[in-house]
mmCIF file of C-alpha atoms and ligand atoms in Angstrom:
data_model
loop_
_atom_site.group_PDB
_atom_site.id
_atom_site.type_symbol
_atom_site.label_atom_id
_atom_site.label_comp_id
_atom_site.label_asym_id
_atom_site.label_seq_id
_atom_site.Cartn_x
_atom_site.Cartn_y
_atom_site.Cartn_z
ATOM 1 C CA UNK A 1037 64.122 -14.239 -110.861
ATOM 2 C CA UNK A 1038 67.070 -16.372 -109.749
ATOM 3 C CA UNK A 1039 69.943 -14.574 -108.069
ATOM 4 C CA UNK A 1040 73.015 -14.653 -110.281
ATOM 5 C CA UNK A 1041 76.540 -13.243 -110.281
ATOM 6 C CA UNK A 1042 75.810 -9.599 -110.949
ATOM 7 C CA UNK A 1043 73.020 -9.439 -108.376
ATOM 8 C CA UNK A 1044 73.484 -6.904 -105.651
ATOM 9 C CA UNK A 1045 74.288 -8.310 -102.238
ATOM 10 C CA UNK A 1046 72.926 -5.262 -100.428
ATOM 11 C CA UNK A 1047 69.963 -5.254 -98.074
ATOM 12 C CA UNK A 1048 68.041 -2.469 -99.780
ATOM 13 C CA UNK A 1049 65.338 -2.303 -97.152
ATOM 14 C CA UNK A 1050 67.845 -0.518 -94.931
ATOM 15 C CA UNK A 1051 68.596 2.117 -97.575
ATOM 16 C CA UNK A 1052 66.748 5.364 -98.180
ATOM 17 C CA UNK A 1053 63.976 5.644 -100.763
ATOM 18 C CA UNK A 1054 66.219 7.937 -102.827
ATOM 19 C CA UNK A 1055 68.612 5.014 -103.266
ATOM 20 C CA UNK A 1056 66.017 2.262 -103.538
ATOM 21 C CA UNK A 1057 64.077 3.761 -106.454
ATOM 22 C CA UNK A 1058 67.314 3.794 -108.444
ATOM 23 C CA UNK A 1059 68.646 0.367 -107.560
ATOM 24 C CA UNK A 1060 65.848 -2.006 -106.603
ATOM 25 C CA UNK A 1061 64.780 -3.735 -109.807
ATOM 26 C CA UNK A 1062 67.683 -1.958 -111.464
ATOM 27 C CA UNK A 1063 70.328 -4.644 -111.213
ATOM 28 C CA UNK A 1064 72.665 -4.856 -114.195
ATOM 29 C CA UNK A 1065 71.710 -7.357 -116.882
ATOM 30 C CA UNK A 1066 73.068 -10.809 -115.987
ATOM 31 C CA UNK A 1067 73.960 -11.817 -119.509
ATOM 32 C CA UNK A 1068 75.801 -8.703 -120.686
ATOM 33 C CA UNK A 1069 76.467 -6.497 -117.684
ATOM 34 C CA UNK A 1070 74.453 -3.685 -119.275
ATOM 35 C CA UNK A 1071 73.803 -1.231 -116.460
ATOM 36 C CA UNK A 1072 70.352 -0.464 -117.874
ATOM 37 C CA UNK A 1073 68.260 -3.613 -117.995
ATOM 38 C CA UNK A 1074 66.968 -4.570 -121.438
ATOM 39 C CA UNK A 1075 63.309 -4.443 -122.383
ATOM 40 C CA UNK A 1076 62.032 -8.002 -122.613
ATOM 41 C CA UNK A 1077 59.780 -7.197 -125.533
ATOM 42 C CA UNK A 1078 58.424 -10.711 -125.885
ATOM 43 C CA UNK A 1079 55.064 -12.401 -125.570
ATOM 44 C CA UNK A 1080 56.317 -15.932 -124.959
ATOM 45 C CA UNK A 1081 59.347 -17.863 -123.697
ATOM 46 C CA UNK A 1082 60.961 -20.996 -125.111
ATOM 47 C CA UNK A 1083 60.815 -24.055 -122.889
ATOM 48 C CA UNK A 1084 63.587 -26.696 -122.721
ATOM 49 C CA UNK A 1085 61.110 -29.484 -122.279
ATOM 50 C CA UNK A 1086 57.352 -29.258 -121.659
ATOM 51 C CA UNK A 1087 56.923 -27.361 -118.398
ATOM 52 C CA UNK A 1088 60.671 -26.773 -117.969
ATOM 53 C CA UNK A 1089 61.338 -23.021 -118.184
ATOM 54 C CA UNK A 1090 63.069 -20.182 -116.330
ATOM 55 C CA UNK A 1091 59.957 -19.000 -114.514
ATOM 56 C CA UNK A 1092 58.409 -17.185 -117.443
ATOM 57 C CA UNK A 1093 55.817 -18.703 -119.795
ATOM 58 C CA UNK A 1094 53.681 -15.926 -121.251
ATOM 59 C CA UNK A 1095 53.805 -12.143 -120.862
ATOM 60 C CA UNK A 1096 50.206 -11.664 -119.732
ATOM 61 C CA UNK A 1097 51.236 -13.756 -116.735
ATOM 62 C CA UNK A 1098 54.820 -12.617 -116.220
ATOM 63 C CA UNK A 1099 57.460 -10.530 -117.873
ATOM 64 C CA UNK A 1100 60.991 -9.915 -116.553
ATOM 65 C CA UNK A 1101 60.807 -6.162 -117.182
ATOM 66 C CA UNK A 1102 57.497 -5.946 -115.345
ATOM 67 C CA UNK A 1103 58.912 -8.086 -112.521
ATOM 68 C CA UNK A 1104 61.736 -5.588 -112.069
ATOM 69 C CA UNK A 1105 59.263 -2.725 -111.843
ATOM 70 C CA UNK A 1106 57.157 -4.650 -109.344
ATOM 71 C CA UNK A 1107 60.230 -5.160 -107.149
ATOM 72 C CA UNK A 1108 61.008 -1.464 -107.320
ATOM 73 C CA UNK A 1109 57.457 -0.344 -106.486
ATOM 74 C CA UNK A 1110 57.051 -2.767 -103.593
ATOM 75 C CA UNK A 1111 60.292 -1.415 -102.178
ATOM 76 C CA UNK A 1112 59.281 2.220 -102.749
ATOM 77 C CA UNK A 1113 56.132 1.729 -100.644
ATOM 78 C CA UNK A 1114 57.953 -0.423 -98.046
ATOM 79 C CA UNK A 1115 55.654 -3.257 -99.057
ATOM 80 C CA UNK A 1116 56.239 -6.880 -99.913
ATOM 81 C CA UNK A 1117 54.430 -7.302 -103.224
ATOM 82 C CA UNK A 1118 53.395 -5.189 -106.175
ATOM 83 C CA UNK A 1119 51.166 -5.857 -109.172
ATOM 84 C CA UNK A 1120 51.707 -3.608 -112.149
ATOM 85 C CA UNK A 1121 48.642 -3.003 -114.329
ATOM 86 C CA UNK A 1122 47.856 -1.332 -117.636
ATOM 87 C CA UNK A 1123 46.322 1.735 -115.962
ATOM 88 C CA UNK A 1124 45.313 3.018 -112.561
ATOM 89 C CA UNK A 1125 41.710 2.196 -113.332
ATOM 90 C CA UNK A 1126 42.511 -1.384 -114.289
ATOM 91 C CA UNK A 1127 44.138 -1.701 -110.871
ATOM 92 C CA UNK A 1128 40.803 -0.500 -109.447
ATOM 93 C CA UNK A 1129 39.032 -3.118 -111.565
ATOM 94 C CA UNK A 1130 41.181 -5.902 -110.090
ATOM 95 C CA UNK A 1131 40.264 -4.810 -106.575
ATOM 96 C CA UNK A 1132 36.574 -4.810 -107.472
ATOM 97 C CA UNK A 1133 36.868 -8.399 -108.717
ATOM 98 C CA UNK A 1134 38.878 -9.449 -105.679
ATOM 99 C CA UNK A 1135 35.918 -8.675 -103.395
ATOM 100 C CA UNK A 1136 32.998 -11.096 -103.039
ATOM 101 C CA UNK A 1137 29.895 -10.043 -105.025
ATOM 102 C CA UNK A 1138 27.540 -7.644 -103.228
ATOM 103 C CA UNK A 1139 30.237 -6.211 -101.028
ATOM 104 C CA UNK A 1140 29.615 -2.870 -99.404
ATOM 105 C CA UNK A 1141 32.346 -0.368 -100.136
ATOM 106 C CA UNK A 1142 32.720 2.912 -98.313
ATOM 107 C CA UNK A 1143 34.329 5.470 -100.616
ATOM 108 C CA UNK A 1144 35.615 8.982 -100.060
ATOM 109 C CA UNK A 1145 33.097 11.394 -101.615
ATOM 110 C CA UNK A 1146 35.735 13.414 -103.425
ATOM 111 C CA UNK A 1147 37.647 10.674 -105.263
ATOM 112 C CA UNK A 1148 39.237 10.885 -108.708
ATOM 113 C CA UNK A 1149 36.546 11.366 -111.387
ATOM 114 C CA UNK A 1150 37.377 8.097 -113.154
ATOM 115 C CA UNK A 1151 37.125 6.209 -109.860
ATOM 116 C CA UNK A 1152 33.727 7.759 -109.274
ATOM 117 C CA UNK A 1153 32.645 6.748 -112.782
ATOM 118 C CA UNK A 1154 33.877 3.143 -112.627
ATOM 119 C CA UNK A 1155 32.121 2.662 -109.268
ATOM 120 C CA UNK A 1156 28.861 4.339 -110.269
ATOM 121 C CA UNK A 1157 28.472 3.086 -113.817
ATOM 122 C CA UNK A 1158 30.389 -0.216 -114.034
ATOM 123 C CA UNK A 1159 30.715 -1.897 -110.643
ATOM 124 C CA UNK A 1160 27.464 -0.598 -109.181
ATOM 125 C CA UNK A 1161 25.882 -3.766 -110.586
ATOM 126 C CA UNK A 1162 28.330 -5.923 -108.607
ATOM 127 C CA UNK A 1163 28.814 -4.020 -105.332
ATOM 128 C CA UNK A 1164 27.153 -1.382 -103.208
ATOM 129 C CA UNK A 1165 29.004 1.928 -102.928
ATOM 130 C CA UNK A 1166 28.443 4.387 -100.119
ATOM 131 C CA UNK A 1167 30.113 7.759 -100.605
ATOM 132 C CA UNK A 1168 31.195 9.485 -97.452
ATOM 133 C CA UNK A 1169 33.332 12.414 -96.410
ATOM 134 C CA UNK A 1170 36.266 10.445 -95.000
ATOM 135 C CA UNK A 1171 37.862 13.652 -93.710
ATOM 136 C CA UNK A 1172 35.014 14.095 -91.211
ATOM 137 C CA UNK A 1173 35.912 11.745 -88.383
ATOM 138 C CA UNK A 1174 32.471 11.732 -86.781
ATOM 139 C CA UNK A 1175 30.703 10.871 -90.015
ATOM 140 C CA UNK A 1176 33.308 8.296 -90.989
ATOM 141 C CA UNK A 1177 32.992 6.566 -87.619
ATOM 142 C CA UNK A 1178 29.191 6.525 -87.896
ATOM 143 C CA UNK A 1179 29.122 5.193 -91.438
ATOM 144 C CA UNK A 1180 31.691 2.476 -90.723
ATOM 145 C CA UNK A 1181 29.573 1.290 -87.834
ATOM 146 C CA UNK A 1182 26.365 1.490 -89.845
ATOM 147 C CA UNK A 1183 27.580 -0.270 -92.990
ATOM 148 C CA UNK A 1184 30.464 -2.452 -91.719
ATOM 149 C CA UNK A 1185 31.929 -2.390 -95.216
ATOM 150 C CA UNK A 1186 34.191 -4.997 -96.799
ATOM 151 C CA UNK A 1187 36.427 -2.194 -98.015
ATOM 152 C CA UNK A 1188 37.149 1.407 -97.116
ATOM 153 C CA UNK A 1189 38.487 3.322 -100.116
ATOM 154 C CA UNK A 1190 40.463 6.437 -99.211
ATOM 155 C CA UNK A 1191 42.072 8.944 -101.495
ATOM 156 C CA UNK A 1192 44.199 11.480 -99.664
ATOM 157 C CA UNK A 1193 44.764 14.232 -100.563
ATOM 158 C CA UNK A 1194 41.706 14.235 -102.805
ATOM 159 C CA UNK A 1195 41.353 15.553 -106.269
ATOM 160 C CA UNK A 1196 40.860 18.457 -106.866
ATOM 161 C CA UNK A 1197 39.951 19.781 -103.422
ATOM 162 C CA UNK A 1198 43.034 18.342 -101.697
ATOM 163 C CA UNK A 1199 41.049 17.242 -98.677
ATOM 164 C CA UNK A 1200 43.074 15.138 -96.293
ATOM 165 C CA UNK A 1201 41.905 12.072 -94.415
ATOM 166 C CA UNK A 1202 43.618 11.210 -91.151
ATOM 167 C CA UNK A 1203 44.971 7.793 -92.112
ATOM 168 C CA UNK A 1204 45.762 6.597 -88.624
ATOM 169 C CA UNK A 1205 42.257 7.404 -87.430
ATOM 170 C CA UNK A 1206 40.425 6.063 -90.492
ATOM 171 C CA UNK A 1207 42.380 2.807 -90.590
ATOM 172 C CA UNK A 1208 42.030 2.175 -86.849
ATOM 173 C CA UNK A 1209 38.270 2.703 -87.096
ATOM 174 C CA UNK A 1210 37.936 0.510 -90.209
ATOM 175 C CA UNK A 1211 39.877 -2.279 -88.546
ATOM 176 C CA UNK A 1212 37.287 -2.410 -85.746
ATOM 177 C CA UNK A 1213 34.969 -3.926 -88.367
ATOM 178 C CA UNK A 1214 37.672 -5.904 -90.182
ATOM 179 C CA UNK A 1215 37.264 -3.782 -93.272
ATOM 180 C CA UNK A 1216 40.095 -3.842 -95.759
ATOM 181 C CA UNK A 1217 41.542 -0.400 -96.348
ATOM 182 C CA UNK A 1218 42.781 0.795 -99.713
ATOM 183 C CA UNK A 1219 44.600 4.093 -100.066
ATOM 184 C CA UNK A 1220 44.956 5.732 -103.455
ATOM 185 C CA UNK A 1221 48.399 7.267 -102.955
ATOM 186 C CA UNK A 1222 48.742 8.738 -106.441
ATOM 187 C CA UNK A 1223 48.904 12.386 -105.363
ATOM 188 C CA UNK A 1224 51.649 12.065 -102.757
ATOM 189 C CA UNK A 1225 53.646 9.258 -104.388
ATOM 190 C CA UNK A 1226 55.697 6.963 -102.153
ATOM 191 C CA UNK A 1227 58.097 9.849 -101.657
ATOM 192 C CA UNK A 1228 55.774 11.847 -99.400
ATOM 193 C CA UNK A 1229 53.386 9.264 -97.963
ATOM 194 C CA UNK A 1230 53.528 5.536 -97.151
ATOM 195 C CA UNK A 1231 50.062 4.393 -96.052
ATOM 196 C CA UNK A 1232 51.115 0.766 -95.360
ATOM 197 C CA UNK A 1233 52.875 2.215 -92.332
ATOM 198 C CA UNK A 1234 49.486 3.184 -90.877
ATOM 199 C CA UNK A 1235 48.047 -0.275 -91.448
ATOM 200 C CA UNK A 1236 46.495 0.150 -94.904
ATOM 201 C CA UNK A 1237 46.101 -3.182 -96.716
ATOM 202 C CA UNK A 1238 46.371 -2.029 -100.304
ATOM 203 C CA UNK A 1239 48.075 0.946 -101.952
ATOM 204 C CA UNK A 1240 46.887 1.996 -105.365
ATOM 205 C CA UNK A 1241 48.887 4.151 -107.729
ATOM 206 C CA UNK A 1242 48.172 5.587 -111.080
ATOM 207 C CA UNK A 1243 51.761 5.268 -112.314
ATOM 208 C CA UNK A 1244 50.679 7.613 -115.089
ATOM 209 C CA UNK A 1245 51.287 10.461 -112.652
ATOM 210 C CA UNK A 1246 54.283 11.064 -110.351
ATOM 211 C CA UNK A 1247 55.713 7.535 -110.375
ATOM 212 C CA UNK A 1248 56.527 7.649 -114.061
ATOM 213 C CA UNK A 1249 56.597 11.425 -114.044
ATOM 214 C CA UNK A 1250 57.122 12.066 -117.747
ATOM 215 C CA UNK A 1251 53.583 12.015 -119.161
ATOM 216 C CA UNK A 1252 54.463 9.250 -121.607
ATOM 217 C CA UNK A 1253 52.917 6.174 -119.979
ATOM 218 C CA UNK A 1254 49.508 5.143 -118.665
ATOM 219 C CA UNK A 1255 49.881 2.539 -115.936
ATOM 220 C CA UNK A 1256 48.798 1.452 -112.483
ATOM 221 C CA UNK A 1257 50.056 -0.495 -109.506
ATOM 222 C CA UNK A 1258 48.795 -2.212 -106.371
ATOM 223 C CA UNK A 1259 51.148 -2.746 -103.441
ATOM 224 C CA UNK A 1260 50.338 -5.043 -100.522
ATOM 225 C CA UNK A 1261 52.003 -6.882 -97.652
ATOM 226 C CA UNK A 1262 49.587 -9.795 -97.461
ATOM 227 C CA UNK A 1263 50.623 -12.726 -99.627
ATOM 228 C CA UNK A 1264 47.050 -14.006 -99.935
ATOM 229 C CA UNK A 1265 45.810 -10.702 -101.337
ATOM 230 C CA UNK A 1266 48.786 -10.537 -103.653
ATOM 231 C CA UNK A 1267 48.161 -14.043 -104.995
ATOM 232 C CA UNK A 1268 44.529 -13.202 -105.646
ATOM 233 C CA UNK A 1269 45.503 -10.005 -107.495
ATOM 234 C CA UNK A 1270 48.011 -11.977 -109.543
ATOM 235 C CA UNK A 1271 45.365 -14.589 -110.382
ATOM 236 C CA UNK A 1272 42.943 -11.854 -111.455
ATOM 237 C CA UNK A 1273 45.582 -9.977 -113.425
ATOM 238 C CA UNK A 1274 46.445 -13.153 -115.309
ATOM 239 C CA UNK A 1275 42.819 -14.200 -115.803
ATOM 240 C CA UNK A 1276 41.431 -10.822 -116.853
ATOM 241 C CA UNK A 1277 44.523 -9.512 -118.597
ATOM 242 C CA UNK A 1278 45.116 -5.798 -117.884
ATOM 243 C CA UNK A 1279 48.898 -6.170 -117.729
ATOM 244 C CA UNK A 1280 51.347 -3.368 -118.473
ATOM 245 C CA UNK A 1281 53.449 -3.847 -121.579
ATOM 246 C CA UNK A 1282 57.200 -4.549 -121.280
ATOM 247 C CA UNK A 1283 57.999 -1.212 -122.906
ATOM 248 C CA UNK A 1284 55.750 0.790 -120.595
ATOM 249 C CA UNK A 1285 57.167 -1.093 -117.602
ATOM 250 C CA UNK A 1286 60.650 -0.188 -118.742
ATOM 251 C CA UNK A 1287 59.732 3.478 -119.189
ATOM 252 C CA UNK A 1288 58.366 3.591 -115.656
ATOM 253 C CA UNK A 1289 61.510 1.898 -114.326
ATOM 254 C CA UNK A 1290 63.421 4.685 -116.001
ATOM 255 C CA UNK A 1291 61.093 7.432 -114.784
ATOM 256 C CA UNK A 1292 60.970 6.301 -111.166
ATOM 257 C CA UNK A 1293 64.749 6.605 -110.800
ATOM 258 C CA UNK A 1294 64.315 10.377 -110.495
ATOM 259 C CA UNK A 1295 61.236 10.237 -108.233
ATOM 260 C CA UNK A 1296 63.033 11.746 -105.250
ATOM 261 C CA UNK A 1297 64.579 14.721 -107.047
ATOM 262 C CA UNK A 1298 61.401 15.360 -108.996
ATOM 263 C CA UNK A 1299 59.187 15.322 -105.907
ATOM 264 C CA UNK A 1300 61.538 17.665 -104.069
ATOM 265 C CA UNK A 1301 61.395 20.176 -106.906
ATOM 266 C CA UNK A 1302 57.628 19.780 -107.461
ATOM 267 C CA UNK A 1303 57.147 20.670 -103.823
ATOM 268 C CA UNK A 1304 59.667 23.510 -103.760
ATOM 269 C CA UNK A 1305 57.935 25.142 -106.740
ATOM 270 C CA UNK A 1306 54.435 24.438 -105.415
ATOM 271 C CA UNK A 1307 55.142 26.127 -102.075
ATOM 272 C CA UNK A 1308 56.386 29.274 -103.836
ATOM 273 C CA UNK A 1309 53.423 29.320 -106.213
ATOM 274 C CA UNK A 1310 50.877 28.669 -103.462
ATOM 275 C CA UNK A 1311 52.287 31.631 -101.530
ATOM 276 C CA UNK A 1312 52.243 33.780 -104.638
ATOM 277 C CA UNK A 1313 48.606 32.892 -105.345
ATOM 278 C CA UNK A 1314 47.530 33.434 -101.768
ATOM 279 C CA UNK A 1315 48.782 37.024 -101.955
ATOM 280 C CA UNK A 1316 47.122 37.703 -105.315
ATOM 281 C CA UNK A 1317 44.033 39.917 -105.256
ATOM 282 C CA UNK A 1318 42.451 38.062 -108.160
ATOM 283 C CA UNK A 1319 42.439 34.838 -106.204
ATOM 284 C CA UNK A 1320 39.591 34.098 -103.843
ATOM 285 C CA UNK A 1321 41.191 31.151 -102.059
ATOM 286 C CA UNK A 1322 44.108 28.757 -102.450
ATOM 287 C CA UNK A 1323 44.113 25.142 -101.378
ATOM 288 C CA UNK A 1324 47.523 23.589 -100.778
ATOM 289 C CA UNK A 1325 48.244 21.179 -97.916
ATOM 290 C CA UNK A 1326 51.471 23.035 -97.122
ATOM 291 C CA UNK A 1327 49.672 26.318 -96.396
ATOM 292 C CA UNK A 1328 48.690 27.029 -92.812
ATOM 293 C CA UNK A 1329 45.309 28.089 -94.174
ATOM 294 C CA UNK A 1330 44.624 24.524 -95.322
ATOM 295 C CA UNK A 1331 41.899 23.098 -93.049
ATOM 296 C CA UNK A 1332 43.840 19.861 -92.464
ATOM 297 C CA UNK A 1333 47.349 21.316 -92.486
ATOM 298 C CA UNK A 1334 48.151 19.659 -89.163
ATOM 299 C CA UNK A 1335 46.980 16.217 -90.366
ATOM 300 C CA UNK A 1336 49.080 16.706 -93.498
ATOM 301 C CA UNK A 1337 52.133 17.483 -91.385
ATOM 302 C CA UNK A 1338 51.513 14.446 -89.224
ATOM 303 C CA UNK A 1339 51.185 11.804 -91.924
ATOM 304 C CA UNK A 1340 53.030 13.171 -94.939
ATOM 305 C CA UNK A 1341 56.703 14.026 -95.214
ATOM 306 C CA UNK A 1342 55.886 16.812 -97.663
ATOM 307 C CA UNK A 1343 52.964 18.469 -99.412
ATOM 308 C CA UNK A 1344 53.356 17.552 -103.067
ATOM 309 C CA UNK A 1345 52.971 19.534 -106.253
ATOM 310 C CA UNK A 1346 49.217 19.955 -106.672
ATOM 311 C CA UNK A 1347 47.515 23.307 -106.042
ATOM 312 C CA UNK A 1348 43.866 24.218 -106.379
ATOM 313 C CA UNK A 1349 42.654 27.798 -106.378
ATOM 314 C CA UNK A 1350 39.468 29.756 -106.863
ATOM 315 C CA UNK A 1351 39.764 32.658 -109.253
ATOM 316 C CA UNK A 1352 37.620 35.713 -108.606
ATOM 317 C CA UNK A 1353 34.842 35.518 -111.176
ATOM 318 C CA UNK A 1354 33.163 32.634 -112.941
ATOM 319 C CA UNK A 1355 33.444 30.488 -116.007
ATOM 320 C CA UNK A 1356 34.301 33.426 -118.316
ATOM 321 C CA UNK A 1357 37.234 34.651 -116.230
ATOM 322 C CA UNK A 1358 38.469 31.095 -115.719
ATOM 323 C CA UNK A 1359 38.398 30.393 -119.435
ATOM 324 C CA UNK A 1360 40.329 33.582 -120.143
ATOM 325 C CA UNK A 1361 42.919 32.686 -117.546
ATOM 326 C CA UNK A 1362 43.350 29.148 -118.859
ATOM 327 C CA UNK A 1363 43.758 30.442 -122.400
ATOM 328 C CA UNK A 1364 46.346 32.985 -121.294
ATOM 329 C CA UNK A 1365 48.997 30.806 -119.702
ATOM 330 C CA UNK A 1366 51.851 29.744 -121.938
ATOM 331 C CA UNK A 1367 54.252 27.590 -119.957
ATOM 332 C CA UNK A 1368 51.476 25.812 -118.094
ATOM 333 C CA UNK A 1369 49.837 23.505 -120.626
ATOM 334 C CA UNK A 1370 46.076 23.199 -120.609
ATOM 335 C CA UNK A 1371 45.691 19.460 -120.152
ATOM 336 C CA UNK A 1372 44.205 16.759 -117.982
ATOM 337 C CA UNK A 1373 46.437 14.514 -115.893
ATOM 338 C CA UNK A 1374 49.183 15.542 -113.488
ATOM 339 C CA UNK A 1375 52.499 14.574 -111.999
ATOM 340 C CA UNK A 1376 54.735 15.086 -115.008
ATOM 341 C CA UNK A 1377 57.869 17.237 -115.142
ATOM 342 C CA UNK A 1378 55.963 19.859 -117.121
ATOM 343 C CA UNK A 1379 53.431 22.163 -115.460
ATOM 344 C CA UNK A 1380 49.784 21.605 -116.315
ATOM 345 C CA UNK A 1381 46.680 23.619 -115.669
ATOM 346 C CA UNK A 1382 43.087 22.474 -115.933
ATOM 347 C CA UNK A 1383 39.476 23.255 -115.162
ATOM 348 C CA UNK A 1384 37.972 20.291 -113.269
ATOM 349 C CA UNK A 1385 34.308 21.252 -113.818
ATOM 350 C CA UNK A 1386 34.759 21.189 -117.610
ATOM 351 C CA UNK A 1387 37.621 18.696 -117.914
ATOM 352 C CA UNK A 1388 38.604 15.965 -115.427
ATOM 353 C CA UNK A 1389 35.432 16.019 -113.360
ATOM 354 C CA UNK A 1390 32.871 16.510 -116.133
ATOM 355 C CA UNK A 1391 31.649 12.942 -115.564
ATOM 356 C CA UNK A 1392 30.431 13.944 -112.105
ATOM 357 C CA UNK A 1393 26.886 15.373 -112.241
ATOM 358 C CA UNK A 1394 26.811 19.151 -111.753
ATOM 359 C CA UNK A 1395 24.677 18.865 -108.633
ATOM 360 C CA UNK A 1396 27.223 16.558 -106.995
ATOM 361 C CA UNK A 1397 30.092 18.785 -108.142
ATOM 362 C CA UNK A 1398 28.480 21.836 -106.597
ATOM 363 C CA UNK A 1399 27.859 19.984 -103.367
ATOM 364 C CA UNK A 1400 31.525 18.976 -103.253
ATOM 365 C CA UNK A 1401 32.708 22.513 -103.995
ATOM 366 C CA UNK A 1402 34.041 21.905 -107.510
ATOM 367 C CA UNK A 1403 32.805 25.262 -108.735
ATOM 368 C CA UNK A 1404 33.190 26.982 -112.075
ATOM 369 C CA UNK A 1405 36.002 29.241 -110.834
ATOM 370 C CA UNK A 1406 38.096 26.356 -109.512
ATOM 371 C CA UNK A 1407 41.419 25.860 -111.263
ATOM 372 C CA UNK A 1408 43.870 23.028 -110.656
ATOM 373 C CA UNK A 1409 47.613 23.250 -111.153
ATOM 374 C CA UNK A 1410 50.022 20.381 -111.450
ATOM 375 C CA UNK A 1411 53.216 22.282 -110.748
ATOM 376 C CA UNK A 1412 56.118 20.938 -112.777
ATOM 377 C CA UNK A 1413 59.842 21.150 -112.191
ATOM 378 C CA UNK A 1414 60.594 24.092 -114.476
ATOM 379 C CA UNK A 1415 62.264 27.225 -113.135
ATOM 380 C CA UNK A 1416 59.854 28.642 -110.583
ATOM 381 C CA UNK A 1417 60.343 32.305 -111.572
ATOM 382 C CA UNK A 1418 59.344 31.408 -115.120
ATOM 383 C CA UNK A 1419 56.206 29.692 -113.848
ATOM 384 C CA UNK A 1420 55.253 32.628 -111.644
ATOM 385 C CA UNK A 1421 55.749 35.161 -114.440
ATOM 386 C CA UNK A 1422 53.550 32.982 -116.667
ATOM 387 C CA UNK A 1423 50.781 33.122 -114.053
ATOM 388 C CA UNK A 1424 51.305 36.880 -113.562
ATOM 389 C CA UNK A 1425 50.792 37.455 -117.279
ATOM 390 C CA UNK A 1426 47.635 35.374 -117.260
ATOM 391 C CA UNK A 1427 46.243 37.380 -114.326
ATOM 392 C CA UNK A 1428 47.004 40.583 -116.223
ATOM 393 C CA UNK A 1429 45.150 39.208 -119.221
ATOM 394 C CA UNK A 1430 41.952 38.587 -117.358
ATOM 395 C CA UNK A 1431 41.551 42.122 -116.152
HETATM 396 C C1 PLP B 1265 44.764 9.293 -112.719
HETATM 397 C C2 PLP B 1265 44.274 8.764 -111.456
HETATM 398 C C3 PLP B 1265 43.677 7.504 -111.361
HETATM 399 C C4 PLP B 1265 43.434 6.627 -112.561
HETATM 400 O O1 PLP B 1265 44.607 6.218 -113.169
HETATM 401 P P1 PLP B 1265 44.784 5.985 -114.755
HETATM 402 O O2 PLP B 1265 46.208 5.623 -114.869
HETATM 403 O O3 PLP B 1265 44.414 7.247 -115.447
HETATM 404 O O4 PLP B 1265 43.863 4.859 -115.122
HETATM 405 C C5 PLP B 1265 43.275 7.062 -110.113
HETATM 406 N N1 PLP B 1265 43.429 7.839 -109.017
HETATM 407 C C6 PLP B 1265 43.983 9.059 -109.077
HETATM 408 C C7 PLP B 1265 44.118 9.864 -107.826
HETATM 409 C C8 PLP B 1265 44.411 9.570 -110.287
HETATM 410 O O5 PLP B 1265 44.945 10.804 -110.336
#
């Protein structure tokens, strides 16, 4: 968009993320001065003369509201370009089409269930996927050398086991073979982790989660520094069509303004709850990157500026006890997804990860007594008393 009178004359890249998520892409409306930008709810744009327009022709290609969000997201990840898509998975789809056919892709073995499904049931006819434990440096090094993949796909922390991959190590190794590196940064959000800093080429977000933060939008984003990659993603987005709607883009622009305060509170609550669970006799084990008991706690401290709001724990017992527990909570809502202001609880083996074959789930450690919490920003004492009641109920 052209710079006009009400444009800011501030160099935002020098400002903190807390400030950037509020102001980048959030300039007042040029025409009216409205501090909240309007929603350009339009599919097409009138031209003065054939081919003479203000940079916008058709909303699948471009939309001013989406452009604003793309500016904001690029800035949030300290990147140059962002592409906003209709969902996280459609962002994944664009990446799959951006690679030459028959590419070899090395993928973390504990990725989001939908990522696993799209690779194994949709794009397995186009590319070759090798699943590997990216948190094991020896194995990762070996497999990179063996397969010399076109792309290394890392999700860190993973879902639901919150395994952490050392980004500096993984990216350095991948670069020895000129592999592109994509990091799915959905769980940490740009507030706690910025993988471009470690040399990642592409950041993927499901905006559905922390970026929007209000459980009212499904959306995705890809952030890159390389103009060539960005142009290719733009071409694919326009040619295939999974663009986010103007209204959804606007909602995310609204949601992301509070990213910093939300993430702070998510983490504050999660630390208290993780400690509470770790002391509870009915809990076998708690996984939270902020706990010293987490196997990669030191890697987490090194590459993240915080530990996020996701907690996984193993309840003593099996499917029966887990079911009872999940039915007993009242403030935590039993639902898939994560990253919203409200606390959610779920059972990966039955819910989010049901599309992963049981044998694979067991091998990964997604057992029937594993429960995942997306800790919201409610009052923490209320959340803890809700969990206490549920524990009482499953006696
Ligand atoms: C939800 C999620 C996705 C997929 O995003 P959608 O917006 O649901 O399509 C990808 N990766 C992670 C880590 C997720 O949590």
